[in-house]
Coordinates of C-alpha atoms in Angstrom, one line a residue:
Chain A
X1 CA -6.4 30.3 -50.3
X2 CA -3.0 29.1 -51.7
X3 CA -2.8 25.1 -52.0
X4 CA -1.3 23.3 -49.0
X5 CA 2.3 23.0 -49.8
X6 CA 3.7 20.6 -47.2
X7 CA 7.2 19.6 -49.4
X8 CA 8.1 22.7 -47.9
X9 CA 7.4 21.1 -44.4
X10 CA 9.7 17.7 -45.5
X11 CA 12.3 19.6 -46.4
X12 CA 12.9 21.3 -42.9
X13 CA 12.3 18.0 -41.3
X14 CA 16.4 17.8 -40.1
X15 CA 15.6 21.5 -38.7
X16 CA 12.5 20.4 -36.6
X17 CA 14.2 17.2 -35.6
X18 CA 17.2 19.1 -33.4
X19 CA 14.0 21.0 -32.0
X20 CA 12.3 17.4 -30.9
X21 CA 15.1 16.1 -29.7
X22 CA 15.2 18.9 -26.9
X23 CA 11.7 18.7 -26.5
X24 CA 12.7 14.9 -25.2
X25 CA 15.6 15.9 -23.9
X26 CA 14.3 18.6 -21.3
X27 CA 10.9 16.1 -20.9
X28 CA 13.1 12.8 -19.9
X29 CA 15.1 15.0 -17.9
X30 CA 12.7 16.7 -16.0
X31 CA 10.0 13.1 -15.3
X32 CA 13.4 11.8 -13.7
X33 CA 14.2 15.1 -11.5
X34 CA 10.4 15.3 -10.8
X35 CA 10.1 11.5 -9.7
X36 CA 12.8 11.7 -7.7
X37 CA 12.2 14.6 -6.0
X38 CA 8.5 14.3 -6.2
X39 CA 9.5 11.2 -4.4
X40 CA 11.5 12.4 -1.7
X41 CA 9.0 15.5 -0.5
X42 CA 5.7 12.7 -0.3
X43 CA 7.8 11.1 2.1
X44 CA 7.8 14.2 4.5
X45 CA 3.8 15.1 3.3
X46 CA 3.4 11.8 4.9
X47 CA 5.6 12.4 7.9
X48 CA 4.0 12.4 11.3
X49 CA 6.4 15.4 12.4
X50 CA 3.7 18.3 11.6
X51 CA 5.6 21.4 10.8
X52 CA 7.7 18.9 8.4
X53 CA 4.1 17.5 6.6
X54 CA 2.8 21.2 7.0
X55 CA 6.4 22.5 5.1
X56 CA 5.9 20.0 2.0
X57 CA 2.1 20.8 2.0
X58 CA 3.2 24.4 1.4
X59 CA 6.0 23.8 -1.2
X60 CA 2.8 21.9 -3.1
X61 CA 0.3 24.4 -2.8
X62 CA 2.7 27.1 -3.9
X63 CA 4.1 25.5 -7.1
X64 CA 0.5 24.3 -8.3
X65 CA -0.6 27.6 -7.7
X66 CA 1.6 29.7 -10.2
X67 CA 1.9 29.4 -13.6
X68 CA 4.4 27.4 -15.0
X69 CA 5.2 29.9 -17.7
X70 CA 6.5 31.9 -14.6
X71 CA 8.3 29.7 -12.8
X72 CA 10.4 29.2 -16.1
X73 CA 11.0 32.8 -16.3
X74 CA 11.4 33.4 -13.0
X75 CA 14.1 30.6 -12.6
X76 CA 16.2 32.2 -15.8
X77 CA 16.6 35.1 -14.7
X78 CA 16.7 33.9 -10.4
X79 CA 19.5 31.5 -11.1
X80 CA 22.7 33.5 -12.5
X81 CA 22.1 35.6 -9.5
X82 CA 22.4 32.9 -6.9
X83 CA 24.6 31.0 -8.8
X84 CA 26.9 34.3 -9.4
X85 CA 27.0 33.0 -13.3
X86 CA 25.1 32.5 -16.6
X87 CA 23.9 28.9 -16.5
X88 CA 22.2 28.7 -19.9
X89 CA 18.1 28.5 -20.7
X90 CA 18.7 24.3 -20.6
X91 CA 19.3 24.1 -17.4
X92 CA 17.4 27.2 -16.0
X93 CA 14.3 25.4 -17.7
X94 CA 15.9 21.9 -16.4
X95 CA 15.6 23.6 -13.2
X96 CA 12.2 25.1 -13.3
X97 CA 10.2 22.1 -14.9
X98 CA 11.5 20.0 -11.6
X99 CA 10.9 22.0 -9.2
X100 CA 7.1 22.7 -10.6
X101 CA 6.2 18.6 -11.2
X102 CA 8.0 17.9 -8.2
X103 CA 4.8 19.5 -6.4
X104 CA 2.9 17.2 -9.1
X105 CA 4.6 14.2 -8.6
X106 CA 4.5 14.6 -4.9
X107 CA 0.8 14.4 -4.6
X108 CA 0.6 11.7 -7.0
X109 CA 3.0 9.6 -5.2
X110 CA 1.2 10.4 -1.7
X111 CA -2.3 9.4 -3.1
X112 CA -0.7 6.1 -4.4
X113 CA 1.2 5.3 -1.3
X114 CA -2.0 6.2 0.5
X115 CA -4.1 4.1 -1.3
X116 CA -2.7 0.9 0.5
X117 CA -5.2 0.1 2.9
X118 CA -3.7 0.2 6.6
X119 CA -4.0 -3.6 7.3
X120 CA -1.5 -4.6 4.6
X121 CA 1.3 -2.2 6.7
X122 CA -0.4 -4.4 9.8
X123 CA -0.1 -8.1 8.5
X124 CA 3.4 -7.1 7.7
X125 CA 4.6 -5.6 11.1
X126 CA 2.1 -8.9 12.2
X127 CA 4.8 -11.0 10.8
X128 CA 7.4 -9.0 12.4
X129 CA 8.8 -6.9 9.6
X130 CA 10.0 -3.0 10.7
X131 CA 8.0 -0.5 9.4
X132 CA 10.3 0.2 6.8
X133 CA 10.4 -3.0 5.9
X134 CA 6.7 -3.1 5.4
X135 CA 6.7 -0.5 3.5
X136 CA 9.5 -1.6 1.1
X137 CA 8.2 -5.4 0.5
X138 CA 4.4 -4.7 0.7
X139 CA 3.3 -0.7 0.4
X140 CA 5.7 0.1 -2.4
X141 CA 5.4 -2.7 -4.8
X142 CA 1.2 -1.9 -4.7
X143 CA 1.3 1.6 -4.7
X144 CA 3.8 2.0 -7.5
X145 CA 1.4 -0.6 -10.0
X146 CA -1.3 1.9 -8.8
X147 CA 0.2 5.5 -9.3
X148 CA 2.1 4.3 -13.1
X149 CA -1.1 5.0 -15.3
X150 CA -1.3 8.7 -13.3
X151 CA 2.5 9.2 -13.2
X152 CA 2.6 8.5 -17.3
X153 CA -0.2 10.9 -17.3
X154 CA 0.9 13.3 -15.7
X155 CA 4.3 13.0 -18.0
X156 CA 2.6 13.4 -21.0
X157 CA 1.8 16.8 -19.7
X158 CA 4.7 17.6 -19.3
X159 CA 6.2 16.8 -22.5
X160 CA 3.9 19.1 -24.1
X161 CA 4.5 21.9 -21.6
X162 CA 8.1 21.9 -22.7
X163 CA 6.8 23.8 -25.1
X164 CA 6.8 27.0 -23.1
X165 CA 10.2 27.0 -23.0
X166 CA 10.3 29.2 -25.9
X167 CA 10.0 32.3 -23.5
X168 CA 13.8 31.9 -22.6
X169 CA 15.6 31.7 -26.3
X170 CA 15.4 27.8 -26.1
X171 CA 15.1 26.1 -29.3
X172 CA 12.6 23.5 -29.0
X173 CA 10.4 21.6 -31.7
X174 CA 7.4 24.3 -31.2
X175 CA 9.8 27.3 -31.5
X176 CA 11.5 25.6 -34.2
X177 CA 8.6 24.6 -36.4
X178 CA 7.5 29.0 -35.4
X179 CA 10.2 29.6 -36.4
X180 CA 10.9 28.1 -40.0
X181 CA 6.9 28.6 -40.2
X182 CA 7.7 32.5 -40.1
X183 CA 10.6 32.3 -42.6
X184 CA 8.6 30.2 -45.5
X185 CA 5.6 32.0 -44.6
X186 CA 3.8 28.8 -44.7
X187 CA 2.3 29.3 -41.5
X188 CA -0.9 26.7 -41.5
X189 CA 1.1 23.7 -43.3
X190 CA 4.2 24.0 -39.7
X191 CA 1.4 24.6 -37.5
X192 CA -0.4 22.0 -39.0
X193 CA 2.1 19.6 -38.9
X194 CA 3.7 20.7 -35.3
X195 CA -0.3 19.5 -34.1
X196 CA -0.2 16.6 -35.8
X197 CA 3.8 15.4 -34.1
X198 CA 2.4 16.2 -30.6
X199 CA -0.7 14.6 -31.0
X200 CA 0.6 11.1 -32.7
X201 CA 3.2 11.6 -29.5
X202 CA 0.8 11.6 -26.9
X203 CA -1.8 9.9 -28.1
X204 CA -0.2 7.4 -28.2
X205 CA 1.5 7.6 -25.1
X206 CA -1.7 7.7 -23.7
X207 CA -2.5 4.6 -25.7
X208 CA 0.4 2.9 -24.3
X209 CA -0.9 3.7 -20.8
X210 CA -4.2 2.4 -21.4
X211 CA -3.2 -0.9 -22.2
X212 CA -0.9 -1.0 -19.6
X213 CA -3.7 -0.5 -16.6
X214 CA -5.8 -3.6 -16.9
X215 CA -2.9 -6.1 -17.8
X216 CA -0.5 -4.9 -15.5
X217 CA -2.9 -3.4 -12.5
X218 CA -5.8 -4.4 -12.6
X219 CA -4.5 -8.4 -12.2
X220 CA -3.4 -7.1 -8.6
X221 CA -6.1 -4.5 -7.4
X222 CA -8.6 -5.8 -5.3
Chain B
X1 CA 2.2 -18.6 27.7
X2 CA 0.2 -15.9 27.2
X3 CA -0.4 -13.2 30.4
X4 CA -2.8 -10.2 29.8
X5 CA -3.3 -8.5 33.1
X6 CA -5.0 -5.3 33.7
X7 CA -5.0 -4.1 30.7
X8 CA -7.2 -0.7 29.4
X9 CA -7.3 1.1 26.2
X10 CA -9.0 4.7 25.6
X11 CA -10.1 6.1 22.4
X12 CA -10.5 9.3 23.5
X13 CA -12.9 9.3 26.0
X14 CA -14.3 5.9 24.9
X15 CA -12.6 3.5 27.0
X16 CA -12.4 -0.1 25.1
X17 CA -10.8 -2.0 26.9
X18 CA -11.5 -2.1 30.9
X19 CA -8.5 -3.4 32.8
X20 CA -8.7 -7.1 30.8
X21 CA -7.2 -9.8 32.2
X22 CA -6.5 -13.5 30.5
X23 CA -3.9 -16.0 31.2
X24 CA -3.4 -19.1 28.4
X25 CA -1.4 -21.7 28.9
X26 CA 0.7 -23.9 26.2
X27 CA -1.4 -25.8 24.1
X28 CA -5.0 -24.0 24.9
X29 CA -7.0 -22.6 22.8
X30 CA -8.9 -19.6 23.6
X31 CA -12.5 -18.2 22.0
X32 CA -13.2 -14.3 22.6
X33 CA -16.6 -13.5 21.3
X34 CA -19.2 -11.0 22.3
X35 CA -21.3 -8.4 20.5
X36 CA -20.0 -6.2 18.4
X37 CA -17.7 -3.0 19.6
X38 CA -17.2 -4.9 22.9
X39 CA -13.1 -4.9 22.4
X40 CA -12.6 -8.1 21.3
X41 CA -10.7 -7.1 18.3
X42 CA -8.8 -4.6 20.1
X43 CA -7.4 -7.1 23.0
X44 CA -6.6 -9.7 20.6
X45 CA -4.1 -6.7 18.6
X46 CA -3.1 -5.5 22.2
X47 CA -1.0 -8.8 22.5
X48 CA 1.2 -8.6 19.5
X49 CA 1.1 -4.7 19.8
X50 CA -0.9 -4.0 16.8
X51 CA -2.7 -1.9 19.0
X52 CA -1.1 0.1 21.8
X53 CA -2.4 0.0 25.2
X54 CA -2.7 2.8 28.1
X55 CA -2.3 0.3 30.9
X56 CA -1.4 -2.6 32.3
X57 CA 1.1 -5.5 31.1
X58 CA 1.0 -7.8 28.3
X59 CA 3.6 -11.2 28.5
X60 CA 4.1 -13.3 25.9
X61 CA 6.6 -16.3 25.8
X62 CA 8.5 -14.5 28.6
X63 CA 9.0 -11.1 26.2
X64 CA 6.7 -7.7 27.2
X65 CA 4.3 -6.8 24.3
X66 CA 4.8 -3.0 25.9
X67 CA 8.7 -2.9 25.1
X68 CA 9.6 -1.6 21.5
X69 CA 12.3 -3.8 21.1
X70 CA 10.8 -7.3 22.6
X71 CA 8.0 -6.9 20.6
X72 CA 9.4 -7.1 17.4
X73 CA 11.4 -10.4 18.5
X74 CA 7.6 -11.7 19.5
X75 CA 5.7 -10.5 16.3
X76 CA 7.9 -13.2 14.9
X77 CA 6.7 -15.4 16.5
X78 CA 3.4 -14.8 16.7
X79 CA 1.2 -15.8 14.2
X80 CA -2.1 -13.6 13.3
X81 CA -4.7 -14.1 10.7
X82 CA -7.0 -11.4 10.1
X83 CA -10.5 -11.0 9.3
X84 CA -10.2 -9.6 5.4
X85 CA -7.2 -12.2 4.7
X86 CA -4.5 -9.2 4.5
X87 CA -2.8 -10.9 1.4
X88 CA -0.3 -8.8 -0.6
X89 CA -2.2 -9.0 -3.5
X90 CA 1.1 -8.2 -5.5
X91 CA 2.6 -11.8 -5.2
X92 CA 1.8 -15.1 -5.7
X93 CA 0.5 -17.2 -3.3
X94 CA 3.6 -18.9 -2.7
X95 CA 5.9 -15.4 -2.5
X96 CA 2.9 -14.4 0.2
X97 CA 4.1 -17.5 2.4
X98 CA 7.8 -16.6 1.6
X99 CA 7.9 -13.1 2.1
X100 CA 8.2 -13.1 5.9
X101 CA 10.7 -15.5 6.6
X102 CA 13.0 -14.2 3.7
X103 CA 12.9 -10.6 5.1
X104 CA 12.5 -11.1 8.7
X105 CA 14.4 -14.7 9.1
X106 CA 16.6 -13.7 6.3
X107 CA 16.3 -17.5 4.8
X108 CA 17.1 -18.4 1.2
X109 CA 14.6 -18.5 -1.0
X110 CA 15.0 -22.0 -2.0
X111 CA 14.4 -22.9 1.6
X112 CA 11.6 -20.5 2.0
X113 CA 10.0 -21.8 -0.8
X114 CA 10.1 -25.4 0.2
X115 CA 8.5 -25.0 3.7
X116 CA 6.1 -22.9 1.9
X117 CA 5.0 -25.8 -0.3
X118 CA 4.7 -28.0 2.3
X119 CA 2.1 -25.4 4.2
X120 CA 0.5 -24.7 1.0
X121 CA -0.1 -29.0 1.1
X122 CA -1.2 -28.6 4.5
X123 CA -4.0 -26.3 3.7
X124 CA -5.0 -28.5 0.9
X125 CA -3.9 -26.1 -2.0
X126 CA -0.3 -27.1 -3.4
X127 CA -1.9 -26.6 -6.6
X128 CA -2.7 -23.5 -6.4
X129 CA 1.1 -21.9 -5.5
X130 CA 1.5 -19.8 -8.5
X131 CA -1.9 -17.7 -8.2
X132 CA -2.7 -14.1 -6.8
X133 CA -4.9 -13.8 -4.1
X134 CA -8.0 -12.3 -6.4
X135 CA -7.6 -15.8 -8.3
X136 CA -8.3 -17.8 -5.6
X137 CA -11.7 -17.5 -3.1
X138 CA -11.9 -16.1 -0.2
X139 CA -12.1 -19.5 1.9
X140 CA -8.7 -20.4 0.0
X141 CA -7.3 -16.9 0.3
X142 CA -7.5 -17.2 4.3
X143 CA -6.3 -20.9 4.3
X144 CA -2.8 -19.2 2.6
X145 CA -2.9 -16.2 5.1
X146 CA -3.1 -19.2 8.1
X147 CA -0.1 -21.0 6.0
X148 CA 1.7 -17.4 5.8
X149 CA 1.2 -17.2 9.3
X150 CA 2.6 -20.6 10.2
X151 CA 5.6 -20.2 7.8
X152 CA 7.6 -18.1 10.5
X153 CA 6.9 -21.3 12.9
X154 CA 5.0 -19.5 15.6
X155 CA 4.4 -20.4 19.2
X156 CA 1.1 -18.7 19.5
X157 CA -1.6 -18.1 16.9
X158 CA -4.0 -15.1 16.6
X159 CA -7.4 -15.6 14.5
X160 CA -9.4 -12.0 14.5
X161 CA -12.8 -13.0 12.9
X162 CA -11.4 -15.5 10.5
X163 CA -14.6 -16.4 9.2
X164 CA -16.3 -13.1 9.5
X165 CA -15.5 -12.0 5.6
X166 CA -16.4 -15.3 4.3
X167 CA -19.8 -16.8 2.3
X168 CA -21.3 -19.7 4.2
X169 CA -20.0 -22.6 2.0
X170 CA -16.5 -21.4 2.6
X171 CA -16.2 -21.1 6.4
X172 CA -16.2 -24.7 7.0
X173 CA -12.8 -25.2 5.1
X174 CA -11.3 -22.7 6.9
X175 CA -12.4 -23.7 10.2
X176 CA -11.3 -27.2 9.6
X177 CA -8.0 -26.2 9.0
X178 CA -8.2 -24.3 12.2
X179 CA -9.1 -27.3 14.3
X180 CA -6.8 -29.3 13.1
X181 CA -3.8 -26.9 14.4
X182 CA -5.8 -26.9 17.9
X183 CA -5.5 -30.6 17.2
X184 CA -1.8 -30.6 17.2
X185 CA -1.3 -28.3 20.3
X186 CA -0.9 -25.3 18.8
X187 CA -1.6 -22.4 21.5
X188 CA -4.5 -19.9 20.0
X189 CA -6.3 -17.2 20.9
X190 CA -9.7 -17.1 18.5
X191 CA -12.2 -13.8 18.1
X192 CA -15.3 -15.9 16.3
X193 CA -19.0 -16.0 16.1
X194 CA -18.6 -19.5 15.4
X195 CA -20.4 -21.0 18.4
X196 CA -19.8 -24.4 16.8
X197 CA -16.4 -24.0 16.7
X198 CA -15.8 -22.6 19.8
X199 CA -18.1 -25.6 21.4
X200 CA -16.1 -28.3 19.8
X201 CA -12.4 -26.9 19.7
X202 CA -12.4 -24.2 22.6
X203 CA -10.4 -25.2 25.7
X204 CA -12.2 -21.9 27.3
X205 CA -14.5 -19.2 26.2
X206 CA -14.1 -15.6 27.2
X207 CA -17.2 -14.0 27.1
X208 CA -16.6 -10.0 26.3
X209 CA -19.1 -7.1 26.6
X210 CA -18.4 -3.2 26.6
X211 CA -14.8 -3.2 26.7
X212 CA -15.0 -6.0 30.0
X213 CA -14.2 -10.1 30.2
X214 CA -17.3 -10.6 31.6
X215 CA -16.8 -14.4 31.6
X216 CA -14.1 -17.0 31.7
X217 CA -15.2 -20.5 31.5
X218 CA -14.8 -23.7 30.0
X219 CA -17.6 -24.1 27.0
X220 CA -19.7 -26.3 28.4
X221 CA -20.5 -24.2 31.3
X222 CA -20.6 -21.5 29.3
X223 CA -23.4 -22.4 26.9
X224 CA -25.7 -24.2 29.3
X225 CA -25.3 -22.2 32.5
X226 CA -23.7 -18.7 31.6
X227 CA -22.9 -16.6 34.7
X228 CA -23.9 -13.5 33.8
X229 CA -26.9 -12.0 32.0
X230 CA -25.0 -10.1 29.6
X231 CA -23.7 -13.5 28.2
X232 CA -27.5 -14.9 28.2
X233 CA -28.6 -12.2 26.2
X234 CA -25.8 -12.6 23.7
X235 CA -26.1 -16.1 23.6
X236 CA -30.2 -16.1 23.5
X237 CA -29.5 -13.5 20.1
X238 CA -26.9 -15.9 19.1
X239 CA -28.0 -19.3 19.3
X240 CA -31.6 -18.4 18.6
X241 CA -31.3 -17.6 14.8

């Protein structure tokens, strides 16, 4: 076996930096349209209207029930024909990431809000706050400190499922560093080096996370 | 002041509450007790609406507990304390006592914050302002859930099982705190097991068994000649420890 030639691997860095920057990009994108979204449909999993809780339950199920790889495909080629026109693979994937950790997100969100026990909505509405009012001053504040170690979690996931998006043309650091790999037939020193970027990322994301729990949470979890 | 009449809860079929009737006037100071499961818990929610009831009518202050809208007004002004404290655990001790009146009575913080002070002096921990609930003990953590309770200036106080949560050497502090407010004419409806208590501060006890009042009587009475033999059972399990 030839020596390890990672020079070769410096030299591309600019290359596989345009890739990483999408790979960011479509991540930060799709945590915010995830959140957000994820958000809004735990709001009507938590309704007490059934066939509205029963609805969101289904939209959940569904989504964590497919493969992601498919929902990406699915939404490239879905999209031009409901939108009559070529949108791109950036947004298509845009698309597809949010609607798939919106189902994520959702559940997250619902088991944090969920986690409040009921006498802290009760010692609110005791006082003579609304329920919504409760739920803004007391439920949110608590349930948000508890869900953030799952919600970074969960995004750090994500950002290294952007990776999939390879399957619709898009450019990001994995296809690029498969790319460049295949051209300087130095296979083992890109994938090599593509590991090593996604694993100083996450770990430590992860990292981040952990330290963030006990300072943070655990000062106001009973 | 206070008018419970008729009142009966189902949980299913497991009635709770069997048509319950109390009147309190200004200034008195009520102690439910009975064994465990008898309702006591659930009447004393039924009159600030925690707890919804099937039937009959709950007055407070001249506002119905059963009317959406009144009952908000009278949450206001009814103060409760519960048995595991109910703190946020998300804010200070001081933003607990504030947090009320700033959203509901829509007062400036500054001004929230200085009749918070003063009740945090009253319960004998101005010191301890700036902690979180799991700093502080459980005797001090219900003596700022009494002062978050008396920060929106109520007209009637409700204690469900104040003492219930707490280790012995705390319950005293607590209950002082609650005697002294009986002291000063503060209207209160009480769920204890604190027989002490109740013998010393109660202006009437209301004996409660199986979802009834069985008894309604000044404490005296009550302890040395009970009525019924429900309430000498109780009291013979009670006092006998």
């Amino acid at each position: 076996m030839a020596p390890l030639d990672f020079a070769i691997v410096v030299k591309n860095i600019p290359y596989l930096w345009e890739g990483l920057q999408l790979s960011f990009g479509l991540a930060a994108l799709a945590i915010v349209g995830g959140i957000l979204f994820g958000a809004m449909l735990s709001v009507l999993r938590l309704s007490r209207f059934k066939p509205v809780a029963l609805a969101a339950l289904g939209y959940v199920n569904f989504f964590r029930s497919v493969p992601l790889i498919l929902v990406i495909f699915w939404i490239y080629f879905l999209v031009p024909l409901v939108l009559g026109k070529a949108t791109g693979p950036f947004l298509s994937a845009w698309i597809a990431f949010t609607l798939f950790e919106t189902a994520y997100y959702c559940e997250i969100i619902r088991a944090g809000v969920q986690s409040i026990p009921k006498g802290q909505i009760n010692a609110g509405l005791a006082s003579g706050m609304t329920r919504l009012q409760a739920m803004r001053h007391i439920v949110m504040p608590q349930a948000f400190r508890n869900m953030t170690p799952i919600l970074l979690t969960q995004s750090i996931i994500l950002f290294q499922d952007t990776s999939l998006v390879y399957v619709v043309t898009l450019r990001d650091f994995m296809t690029s560093a498969a790319t460049v790999a295949n051209q300087e037939l130095k296979l083992v020193e890109f994938y090599v080096f593509a590991a090593a970027v996604y694993f100083a990322i996450c770990f430590t994301a992860s990292r981040l996370v952990g330290r963030l729990s006990p300072a943070w949470i655990g000062s106001v979890r009973r | 002041m206070i008018e419970v009449r008729g009142v009966s809860k189902s949980y299913g079929p497991v009635q709770v509450l069997k048509s319950c009737s109390v009147a309190v006037a200004r200034g008195e100071v009520i102690v439910v007790c009975g064994p465990s499961g008898s309702g006591k818990s659930t009447l004393i929610k039924c009159v600030n609406g925690l707890e919804p009831f099937d039937a009959g009518e709950i007055v407070v202050d001249g506002l119905s507990v059963a009317d959406r809208k009144q009952v908000q007004t009278l949450r206001t002004r009814i103060g409760m304390v519960f048995q595991n404290f109910e703190l946020y655990p998300h804010l200070s001790a001081l933003d607990n006592i504030c947090l009320a009146p700033m959203v509901v009575l829509k007062k400036k913080r500054a001004e929230a914050e200085e009749r918070a002070r003063a009740l945090l002096a009253r319960v004998d921990l101005a010191e301890h302002a700036g902690k979180y609930p799991l700093q502080l003990s459980g005797g001090q953590q219900q003596r700022v859930a009494i002062a978050r309770a008396l920060a929106m200036d109520p007209v009637v106080m409700l204690f469900d099982e104040p003492t219930s949560a707490l280790d012995p050497e705390m319950i005293k502090e607590v209950l002082d705190v609650m005697t002294d407010l009986a002291a000063e004419g503060m209207t209160m409806i009480v769920v204890t097991h604190e027989m002490g208590f109740a013998r010393r501060v109660a202006d009437r006890i209301v004996f409660m068994d199986a979802g009834e009042i069985v008894e309604d009587r000044d404490p005296e009475t009550f302890f040395t000649t009970p009525a019924s033999d429900r309430a000498k059972l109780f009291l013979s399990k009670i006092l006998g420890h």
